[in-house]
mmCIF file of N, CA and C in Angstrom:
data_model
loop_
_atom_site.group_PDB
_atom_site.id
_atom_site.type_symbol
_atom_site.label_atom_id
_atom_site.label_comp_id
_atom_site.label_asym_id
_atom_site.label_seq_id
_atom_site.Cartn_x
_atom_site.Cartn_y
_atom_site.Cartn_z
ATOM 1 N N MET A 469 -14.022 102.122 2.275
ATOM 2 C CA MET A 469 -12.913 103.636 2.227
ATOM 3 C C MET A 469 -11.482 101.406 2.388
ATOM 4 N N SER A 470 -10.513 102.111 2.103
ATOM 5 C CA SER A 470 -9.269 100.607 1.541
ATOM 6 C C SER A 470 -8.452 100.915 2.939
ATOM 7 N N GLU A 471 -7.567 100.559 2.612
ATOM 8 C CA GLU A 471 -6.212 100.567 3.672
ATOM 9 C C GLU A 471 -5.708 101.858 2.561
ATOM 10 N N HIS A 472 -5.370 102.414 1.559
ATOM 11 C CA HIS A 472 -5.059 103.549 0.782
ATOM 12 C C HIS A 472 -5.792 105.427 0.772
ATOM 13 N N THR A 473 -6.822 105.202 1.874
ATOM 14 C CA THR A 473 -8.162 105.927 1.736
ATOM 15 C C THR A 473 -8.107 106.143 3.520
ATOM 16 N N ILE A 474 -8.667 106.689 4.129
ATOM 17 C CA ILE A 474 -9.193 107.261 5.251
ATOM 18 C C ILE A 474 -10.814 107.851 5.541
ATOM 19 N N ALA A 475 -11.370 107.082 6.229
ATOM 20 C CA ALA A 475 -12.795 108.097 6.643
ATOM 21 C C ALA A 475 -12.235 109.330 7.214
ATOM 22 N N VAL A 476 -13.096 111.080 6.752
ATOM 23 C CA VAL A 476 -12.899 111.408 8.148
ATOM 24 C C VAL A 476 -13.740 112.472 8.522
ATOM 25 N N ASN A 477 -13.887 112.749 9.100
ATOM 26 C CA ASN A 477 -15.816 113.873 9.861
ATOM 27 C C ASN A 477 -15.679 114.466 10.826
ATOM 28 N N ASP A 478 -17.083 115.477 10.645
ATOM 29 C CA ASP A 478 -16.500 116.426 10.904
ATOM 30 C C ASP A 478 -15.405 117.319 12.313
ATOM 31 N N SER A 479 -15.288 115.408 13.095
ATOM 32 C CA SER A 479 -15.012 116.071 14.351
ATOM 33 C C SER A 479 -13.163 115.342 15.118
ATOM 34 N N ASP A 480 -12.913 114.806 13.491
ATOM 35 C CA ASP A 480 -11.507 114.535 12.894
ATOM 36 C C ASP A 480 -10.538 115.077 12.187
ATOM 37 N N PHE A 481 -12.129 116.105 11.283
ATOM 38 C CA PHE A 481 -10.900 116.803 9.527
ATOM 39 C C PHE A 481 -9.847 117.640 10.605
ATOM 40 N N ALA A 482 -10.153 118.166 10.968
ATOM 41 C CA ALA A 482 -9.233 119.123 12.440
ATOM 42 C C ALA A 482 -7.992 118.676 12.352
ATOM 43 N N THR A 483 -7.727 117.197 13.067
ATOM 44 C CA THR A 483 -6.705 116.987 13.074
ATOM 45 C C THR A 483 -6.296 116.252 11.585
ATOM 46 N N ASN A 484 -6.494 115.141 11.623
ATOM 47 C CA ASN A 484 -6.576 113.988 10.025
ATOM 48 C C ASN A 484 -6.731 114.776 8.947
ATOM 49 N N VAL A 485 -7.085 116.109 8.907
ATOM 50 C CA VAL A 485 -6.495 116.412 7.431
ATOM 51 C C VAL A 485 -5.357 118.134 7.340
ATOM 52 N N LEU A 486 -5.994 118.972 8.420
ATOM 53 C CA LEU A 486 -5.565 119.735 7.704
ATOM 54 C C LEU A 486 -4.094 119.795 9.484
ATOM 55 N N GLY A 487 -4.105 118.831 10.200
ATOM 56 C CA GLY A 487 -2.808 118.786 10.772
ATOM 57 C C GLY A 487 -2.217 117.822 10.396
ATOM 58 N N ALA A 488 -2.158 116.710 9.599
ATOM 59 C CA ALA A 488 -1.783 116.302 8.947
ATOM 60 C C ALA A 488 -0.186 116.922 8.158
ATOM 61 N N SER A 489 1.181 116.574 8.033
ATOM 62 C CA SER A 489 2.154 116.616 7.193
ATOM 63 C C SER A 489 1.573 115.887 5.758
ATOM 64 N N GLY A 490 2.614 116.519 5.311
ATOM 65 C CA GLY A 490 2.500 116.961 2.682
ATOM 66 C C GLY A 490 1.117 116.696 2.846
ATOM 67 N N LEU A 491 0.574 116.137 1.679
ATOM 68 C CA LEU A 491 -0.419 116.910 0.983
ATOM 69 C C LEU A 491 -1.426 115.497 1.217
ATOM 70 N N VAL A 492 -2.423 116.295 1.626
ATOM 71 C CA VAL A 492 -3.655 115.749 1.872
ATOM 72 C C VAL A 492 -4.873 115.983 0.611
ATOM 73 N N LEU A 493 -5.385 114.654 -0.064
ATOM 74 C CA LEU A 493 -6.036 115.023 -1.195
ATOM 75 C C LEU A 493 -7.861 114.672 -0.862
ATOM 76 N N VAL A 494 -9.095 115.486 -0.414
ATOM 77 C CA VAL A 494 -10.277 114.829 0.367
ATOM 78 C C VAL A 494 -11.010 115.615 -1.071
ATOM 79 N N ASP A 495 -12.026 114.600 -0.607
ATOM 80 C CA ASP A 495 -12.814 113.561 -1.761
ATOM 81 C C ASP A 495 -14.270 113.907 -0.530
ATOM 82 N N PHE A 496 -14.825 114.971 -0.745
ATOM 83 C CA PHE A 496 -16.076 115.610 -0.823
ATOM 84 C C PHE A 496 -17.351 114.622 -1.388
ATOM 85 N N TRP A 497 -18.368 113.705 -0.517
ATOM 86 C CA TRP A 497 -18.764 113.679 -1.389
ATOM 87 C C TRP A 497 -20.123 112.794 -0.789
ATOM 88 N N ALA A 498 -21.343 111.712 -1.078
ATOM 89 C CA ALA A 498 -22.070 110.799 -0.596
ATOM 90 C C ALA A 498 -23.178 109.562 -1.166
ATOM 91 N N GLU A 499 -23.138 108.960 -0.799
ATOM 92 C CA GLU A 499 -23.736 107.789 -1.131
ATOM 93 C C GLU A 499 -24.563 108.285 -2.664
ATOM 94 N N TRP A 500 -25.402 108.817 -2.919
ATOM 95 C CA TRP A 500 -26.555 108.758 -3.923
ATOM 96 C C TRP A 500 -25.637 109.722 -4.691
ATOM 97 N N CYS A 501 -24.231 109.730 -4.498
ATOM 98 C CA CYS A 501 -24.012 110.547 -5.854
ATOM 99 C C CYS A 501 -23.240 109.782 -6.898
ATOM 100 N N GLY A 502 -23.276 110.016 -7.766
ATOM 101 C CA GLY A 502 -23.609 108.918 -9.548
ATOM 102 C C GLY A 502 -21.698 108.914 -9.745
ATOM 103 N N PRO A 503 -21.924 110.310 -10.009
ATOM 104 C CA PRO A 503 -19.845 110.953 -10.523
ATOM 105 C C PRO A 503 -19.268 110.572 -8.911
ATOM 106 N N CYS A 504 -20.175 110.954 -7.598
ATOM 107 C CA CYS A 504 -18.278 110.200 -7.321
ATOM 108 C C CYS A 504 -18.173 109.156 -6.397
ATOM 109 N N LYS A 505 -19.269 108.647 -7.029
ATOM 110 C CA LYS A 505 -19.508 106.660 -6.894
ATOM 111 C C LYS A 505 -18.337 105.784 -8.754
ATOM 112 N N MET A 506 -17.822 106.775 -9.457
ATOM 113 C CA MET A 506 -17.368 106.893 -10.843
ATOM 114 C C MET A 506 -16.083 107.051 -10.684
ATOM 115 N N ILE A 507 -16.168 108.476 -9.682
ATOM 116 C CA ILE A 507 -13.854 108.579 -8.519
ATOM 117 C C ILE A 507 -12.971 107.717 -8.024
ATOM 118 N N GLY A 508 -14.838 106.966 -7.785
ATOM 119 C CA GLY A 508 -13.912 106.360 -6.431
ATOM 120 C C GLY A 508 -12.950 105.810 -6.514
ATOM 121 N N PRO A 509 -12.849 104.372 -7.433
ATOM 122 C CA PRO A 509 -11.574 103.156 -8.118
ATOM 123 C C PRO A 509 -10.270 104.633 -8.175
ATOM 124 N N ALA A 510 -10.690 105.463 -8.784
ATOM 125 C CA ALA A 510 -9.333 106.613 -9.421
ATOM 126 C C ALA A 510 -8.732 106.968 -8.408
ATOM 127 N N LEU A 511 -9.517 107.677 -7.607
ATOM 128 C CA LEU A 511 -9.316 107.946 -6.354
ATOM 129 C C LEU A 511 -8.222 107.336 -4.939
ATOM 130 N N GLU A 512 -8.871 105.336 -5.414
ATOM 131 C CA GLU A 512 -7.964 104.386 -4.373
ATOM 132 C C GLU A 512 -6.990 104.442 -5.282
ATOM 133 N N GLU A 513 -6.633 104.499 -6.450
ATOM 134 C CA GLU A 513 -5.619 103.771 -6.685
ATOM 135 C C GLU A 513 -4.537 105.272 -7.301
ATOM 136 N N ILE A 514 -5.049 106.281 -6.608
ATOM 137 C CA ILE A 514 -3.776 107.252 -6.515
ATOM 138 C C ILE A 514 -3.585 107.460 -5.405
ATOM 139 N N GLY A 515 -4.588 106.939 -3.989
ATOM 140 C CA GLY A 515 -3.883 106.347 -2.674
ATOM 141 C C GLY A 515 -2.777 105.593 -2.263
ATOM 142 N N LYS A 516 -2.946 104.893 -3.415
ATOM 143 C CA LYS A 516 -1.571 103.324 -3.667
ATOM 144 C C LYS A 516 -1.010 104.212 -4.469
ATOM 145 N N GLU A 517 -0.965 104.600 -5.114
ATOM 146 C CA GLU A 517 0.308 105.168 -6.345
ATOM 147 C C GLU A 517 1.103 106.261 -5.392
ATOM 148 N N TYR A 518 0.318 107.298 -4.686
ATOM 149 C CA TYR A 518 1.274 108.296 -3.676
ATOM 150 C C TYR A 518 1.195 107.526 -2.531
ATOM 151 N N ALA A 519 1.290 106.533 -2.430
ATOM 152 C CA ALA A 519 1.174 105.874 -0.505
ATOM 153 C C ALA A 519 3.525 106.672 -0.191
ATOM 154 N N GLY A 520 3.085 107.244 0.614
ATOM 155 C CA GLY A 520 3.868 108.075 1.555
ATOM 156 C C GLY A 520 4.093 109.407 1.149
ATOM 157 N N LYS A 521 3.330 109.839 0.137
ATOM 158 C CA LYS A 521 3.454 110.793 -0.837
ATOM 159 C C LYS A 521 1.862 112.045 -0.227
ATOM 160 N N VAL A 522 0.754 111.166 -1.292
ATOM 161 C CA VAL A 522 -0.418 111.628 -0.338
ATOM 162 C C VAL A 522 -1.427 110.911 0.481
ATOM 163 N N THR A 523 -2.071 111.543 0.943
ATOM 164 C CA THR A 523 -3.116 110.671 2.071
ATOM 165 C C THR A 523 -4.217 111.271 1.092
ATOM 166 N N VAL A 524 -5.164 110.309 1.100
ATOM 167 C CA VAL A 524 -6.489 110.820 0.220
ATOM 168 C C VAL A 524 -7.667 110.055 1.391
ATOM 169 N N ALA A 525 -8.457 111.486 1.615
ATOM 170 C CA ALA A 525 -9.117 111.437 3.034
ATOM 171 C C ALA A 525 -10.798 111.953 1.803
ATOM 172 N N LYS A 526 -11.422 111.063 2.716
ATOM 173 C CA LYS A 526 -12.839 111.405 2.093
ATOM 174 C C LYS A 526 -13.989 111.240 3.225
ATOM 175 N N ILE A 527 -15.088 111.960 3.245
ATOM 176 C CA ILE A 527 -15.766 113.113 3.834
ATOM 177 C C ILE A 527 -17.014 112.107 3.286
ATOM 178 N N ASN A 528 -18.104 111.896 4.215
ATOM 179 C CA ASN A 528 -18.964 111.745 3.369
ATOM 180 C C ASN A 528 -20.457 112.952 4.517
ATOM 181 N N ILE A 529 -21.110 114.096 3.040
ATOM 182 C CA ILE A 529 -21.687 115.269 3.728
ATOM 183 C C ILE A 529 -22.456 115.087 3.741
ATOM 184 N N ASP A 530 -23.636 113.898 4.211
ATOM 185 C CA ASP A 530 -24.481 114.242 4.065
ATOM 186 C C ASP A 530 -24.508 113.297 5.799
ATOM 187 N N GLU A 531 -24.419 113.096 6.540
ATOM 188 C CA GLU A 531 -23.347 112.358 8.070
ATOM 189 C C GLU A 531 -22.288 113.226 8.474
ATOM 190 N N ASN A 532 -21.632 114.229 7.358
ATOM 191 C CA ASN A 532 -20.477 115.347 8.192
ATOM 192 C C ASN A 532 -20.852 117.074 7.597
ATOM 193 N N PRO A 533 -21.993 117.137 7.868
ATOM 194 C CA PRO A 533 -22.611 118.544 7.683
ATOM 195 C C PRO A 533 -21.729 119.672 7.806
ATOM 196 N N GLU A 534 -21.074 120.470 8.484
ATOM 197 C CA GLU A 534 -20.210 120.746 9.235
ATOM 198 C C GLU A 534 -19.308 121.942 8.503
ATOM 199 N N THR A 535 -18.622 120.585 7.916
ATOM 200 C CA THR A 535 -16.860 120.955 7.428
ATOM 201 C C THR A 535 -17.169 121.114 5.847
ATOM 202 N N PRO A 536 -17.998 120.012 4.351
ATOM 203 C CA PRO A 536 -18.210 121.098 3.727
ATOM 204 C C PRO A 536 -19.196 122.761 4.398
ATOM 205 N N THR A 537 -20.314 123.230 4.423
ATOM 206 C CA THR A 537 -20.565 124.261 5.222
ATOM 207 C C THR A 537 -19.467 125.408 5.390
ATOM 208 N N LYS A 538 -18.331 125.096 6.202
ATOM 209 C CA LYS A 538 -17.090 126.582 6.180
ATOM 210 C C LYS A 538 -15.817 125.669 5.265
ATOM 211 N N HIS A 539 -16.056 125.378 4.746
ATOM 212 C CA HIS A 539 -14.900 124.261 2.890
ATOM 213 C C HIS A 539 -15.317 125.234 2.029
ATOM 214 N N SER A 540 -16.431 126.527 2.004
ATOM 215 C CA SER A 540 -18.248 126.518 1.264
ATOM 216 C C SER A 540 -17.959 125.585 -0.251
ATOM 217 N N VAL A 541 -17.955 124.159 0.387
ATOM 218 C CA VAL A 541 -19.163 122.988 -0.684
ATOM 219 C C VAL A 541 -20.462 122.914 -1.182
ATOM 220 N N ARG A 542 -20.047 123.559 -2.684
ATOM 221 C CA ARG A 542 -21.528 123.775 -2.871
ATOM 222 C C ARG A 542 -22.502 122.624 -3.659
ATOM 223 N N SER A 543 -21.497 121.628 -4.453
ATOM 224 C CA SER A 543 -22.235 120.196 -5.383
ATOM 225 C C SER A 543 -20.937 119.366 -5.271
ATOM 226 N N ILE A 544 -20.787 118.288 -5.249
ATOM 227 C CA ILE A 544 -20.148 117.110 -5.080
ATOM 228 C C ILE A 544 -20.138 116.146 -6.370
ATOM 229 N N PRO A 545 -19.007 115.454 -6.668
ATOM 230 C CA PRO A 545 -17.876 115.513 -6.357
ATOM 231 C C PRO A 545 -17.189 117.159 -6.003
ATOM 232 N N THR A 546 -16.961 117.635 -4.573
ATOM 233 C CA THR A 546 -15.325 118.218 -4.665
ATOM 234 C C THR A 546 -14.463 118.087 -3.772
ATOM 235 N N LEU A 547 -13.595 118.170 -4.427
ATOM 236 C CA LEU A 547 -11.800 117.365 -4.204
ATOM 237 C C LEU A 547 -11.047 118.854 -3.793
ATOM 238 N N MET A 548 -10.378 118.507 -3.310
ATOM 239 C CA MET A 548 -9.209 120.022 -2.416
ATOM 240 C C MET A 548 -8.602 118.928 -2.363
ATOM 241 N N LEU A 549 -7.314 120.417 -2.646
ATOM 242 C CA LEU A 549 -5.755 119.571 -2.411
ATOM 243 C C LEU A 549 -5.307 120.555 -0.768
ATOM 244 N N VAL A 550 -5.135 119.932 0.229
ATOM 245 C CA VAL A 550 -4.236 121.106 1.685
ATOM 246 C C VAL A 550 -2.890 120.214 1.792
ATOM 247 N N ARG A 551 -2.601 121.627 1.981
ATOM 248 C CA ARG A 551 -0.567 120.894 2.508
ATOM 249 C C ARG A 551 -1.039 122.618 3.973
ATOM 250 N N ASP A 552 -0.520 121.824 4.728
ATOM 251 C CA ASP A 552 0.381 122.327 5.914
ATOM 252 C C ASP A 552 -1.019 122.871 6.395
ATOM 253 N N GLY A 553 -2.269 122.610 6.696
ATOM 254 C CA GLY A 553 -3.552 123.019 7.125
ATOM 255 C C GLY A 553 -4.612 124.366 5.944
ATOM 256 N N LYS A 554 -3.828 124.586 5.092
ATOM 257 C CA LYS A 554 -4.299 124.981 3.717
ATOM 258 C C LYS A 554 -4.338 124.231 3.002
ATOM 259 N N VAL A 555 -6.212 125.406 2.280
ATOM 260 C CA VAL A 555 -6.197 124.044 0.773
ATOM 261 C C VAL A 555 -6.000 124.980 -0.075
ATOM 262 N N ILE A 556 -4.906 123.756 -0.861
ATOM 263 C CA ILE A 556 -4.307 124.491 -1.923
ATOM 264 C C ILE A 556 -4.700 124.939 -3.412
ATOM 265 N N ASP A 557 -5.405 123.893 -2.830
ATOM 266 C CA ASP A 557 -6.466 124.349 -4.956
ATOM 267 C C ASP A 557 -7.597 123.142 -4.193
ATOM 268 N N THR A 558 -8.561 123.603 -5.818
ATOM 269 C CA THR A 558 -10.436 122.581 -5.827
ATOM 270 C C THR A 558 -10.461 122.423 -6.760
ATOM 271 N N LYS A 559 -11.110 121.124 -6.754
ATOM 272 C CA LYS A 559 -11.247 120.530 -7.640
ATOM 273 C C LYS A 559 -13.277 119.634 -8.043
ATOM 274 N N VAL A 560 -13.982 120.493 -9.107
ATOM 275 C CA VAL A 560 -15.410 120.250 -8.703
ATOM 276 C C VAL A 560 -15.765 119.556 -10.079
ATOM 277 N N GLY A 561 -16.485 118.511 -9.665
ATOM 278 C CA GLY A 561 -16.923 117.437 -10.680
ATOM 279 C C GLY A 561 -15.276 116.123 -11.036
ATOM 280 N N ALA A 562 -16.313 115.447 -11.027
ATOM 281 C CA ALA A 562 -15.824 113.686 -11.370
ATOM 282 C C ALA A 562 -14.671 114.388 -13.096
ATOM 283 N N LEU A 563 -13.586 114.151 -12.335
ATOM 284 C CA LEU A 563 -12.739 113.994 -12.352
ATOM 285 C C LEU A 563 -12.321 112.970 -13.557
ATOM 286 N N PRO A 564 -11.238 112.596 -14.998
ATOM 287 C CA PRO A 564 -10.667 111.361 -15.536
ATOM 288 C C PRO A 564 -9.581 111.392 -14.655
ATOM 289 N N LYS A 565 -9.151 109.355 -14.071
ATOM 290 C CA LYS A 565 -7.792 109.070 -13.660
ATOM 291 C C LYS A 565 -6.375 110.295 -14.280
ATOM 292 N N SER A 566 -6.341 110.627 -15.129
ATOM 293 C CA SER A 566 -5.105 111.078 -15.914
ATOM 294 C C SER A 566 -4.602 112.302 -15.010
ATOM 295 N N GLN A 567 -6.248 112.891 -15.321
ATOM 296 C CA GLN A 567 -6.532 114.525 -14.722
ATOM 297 C C GLN A 567 -6.275 114.595 -13.510
ATOM 298 N N LEU A 568 -6.946 113.703 -12.424
ATOM 299 C CA LEU A 568 -6.858 113.735 -11.460
ATOM 300 C C LEU A 568 -5.137 113.541 -10.579
ATOM 301 N N LYS A 569 -4.519 112.703 -11.567
ATOM 302 C CA LYS A 569 -2.924 112.105 -10.959
ATOM 303 C C LYS A 569 -1.908 113.497 -11.671
ATOM 304 N N ALA A 570 -2.456 114.319 -12.934
ATOM 305 C CA ALA A 570 -1.453 115.601 -13.277
ATOM 306 C C ALA A 570 -2.159 116.101 -11.897
ATOM 307 N N TRP A 571 -2.977 116.368 -11.776
ATOM 308 C CA TRP A 571 -2.942 117.629 -10.396
ATOM 309 C C TRP A 571 -2.689 117.319 -9.413
ATOM 310 N N VAL A 572 -2.718 116.038 -9.118
ATOM 311 C CA VAL A 572 -2.390 115.898 -7.829
ATOM 312 C C VAL A 572 -0.691 116.235 -8.194
ATOM 313 N N GLU A 573 -0.268 115.919 -9.085
ATOM 314 C CA GLU A 573 1.269 115.386 -9.247
ATOM 315 C C GLU A 573 1.946 117.126 -9.834
ATOM 316 N N GLY A 574 1.114 118.379 -9.942
ATOM 317 C CA GLY A 574 1.323 119.821 -9.922
ATOM 318 C C GLY A 574 1.742 119.991 -8.829
ATOM 319 N N ALA A 575 1.194 119.204 -7.450
ATOM 320 C CA ALA A 575 1.200 119.641 -6.386
ATOM 321 C C ALA A 575 2.119 119.156 -5.275
ATOM 322 N N LEU A 576 2.409 118.168 -6.185
ATOM 323 C CA LEU A 576 3.596 117.069 -5.541
ATOM 324 C C LEU A 576 5.228 117.511 -5.170
#
């Protein structure tokens, strides 16, 4: 993680994601997931470019099995946009940065 992304887990997901103010982009990922690693740098850049507007939160599904199950995550990477405790949109798979940015822009 960097200063522009936060790591969340099963115990703090409700506080740091569902209880957060503003828009949160959640990345469900795992160490062994190639596409997850491919989009990692783009998510870091989005966190940096939209600092103060969007929080990028990453949750490792291997270490935190409860949260992905609660949110019906069946494949990774799964990205969710959350506002005011509600999931407003979900994308599955590795998307190019331009598409990720357009997706975030559309939610702001």
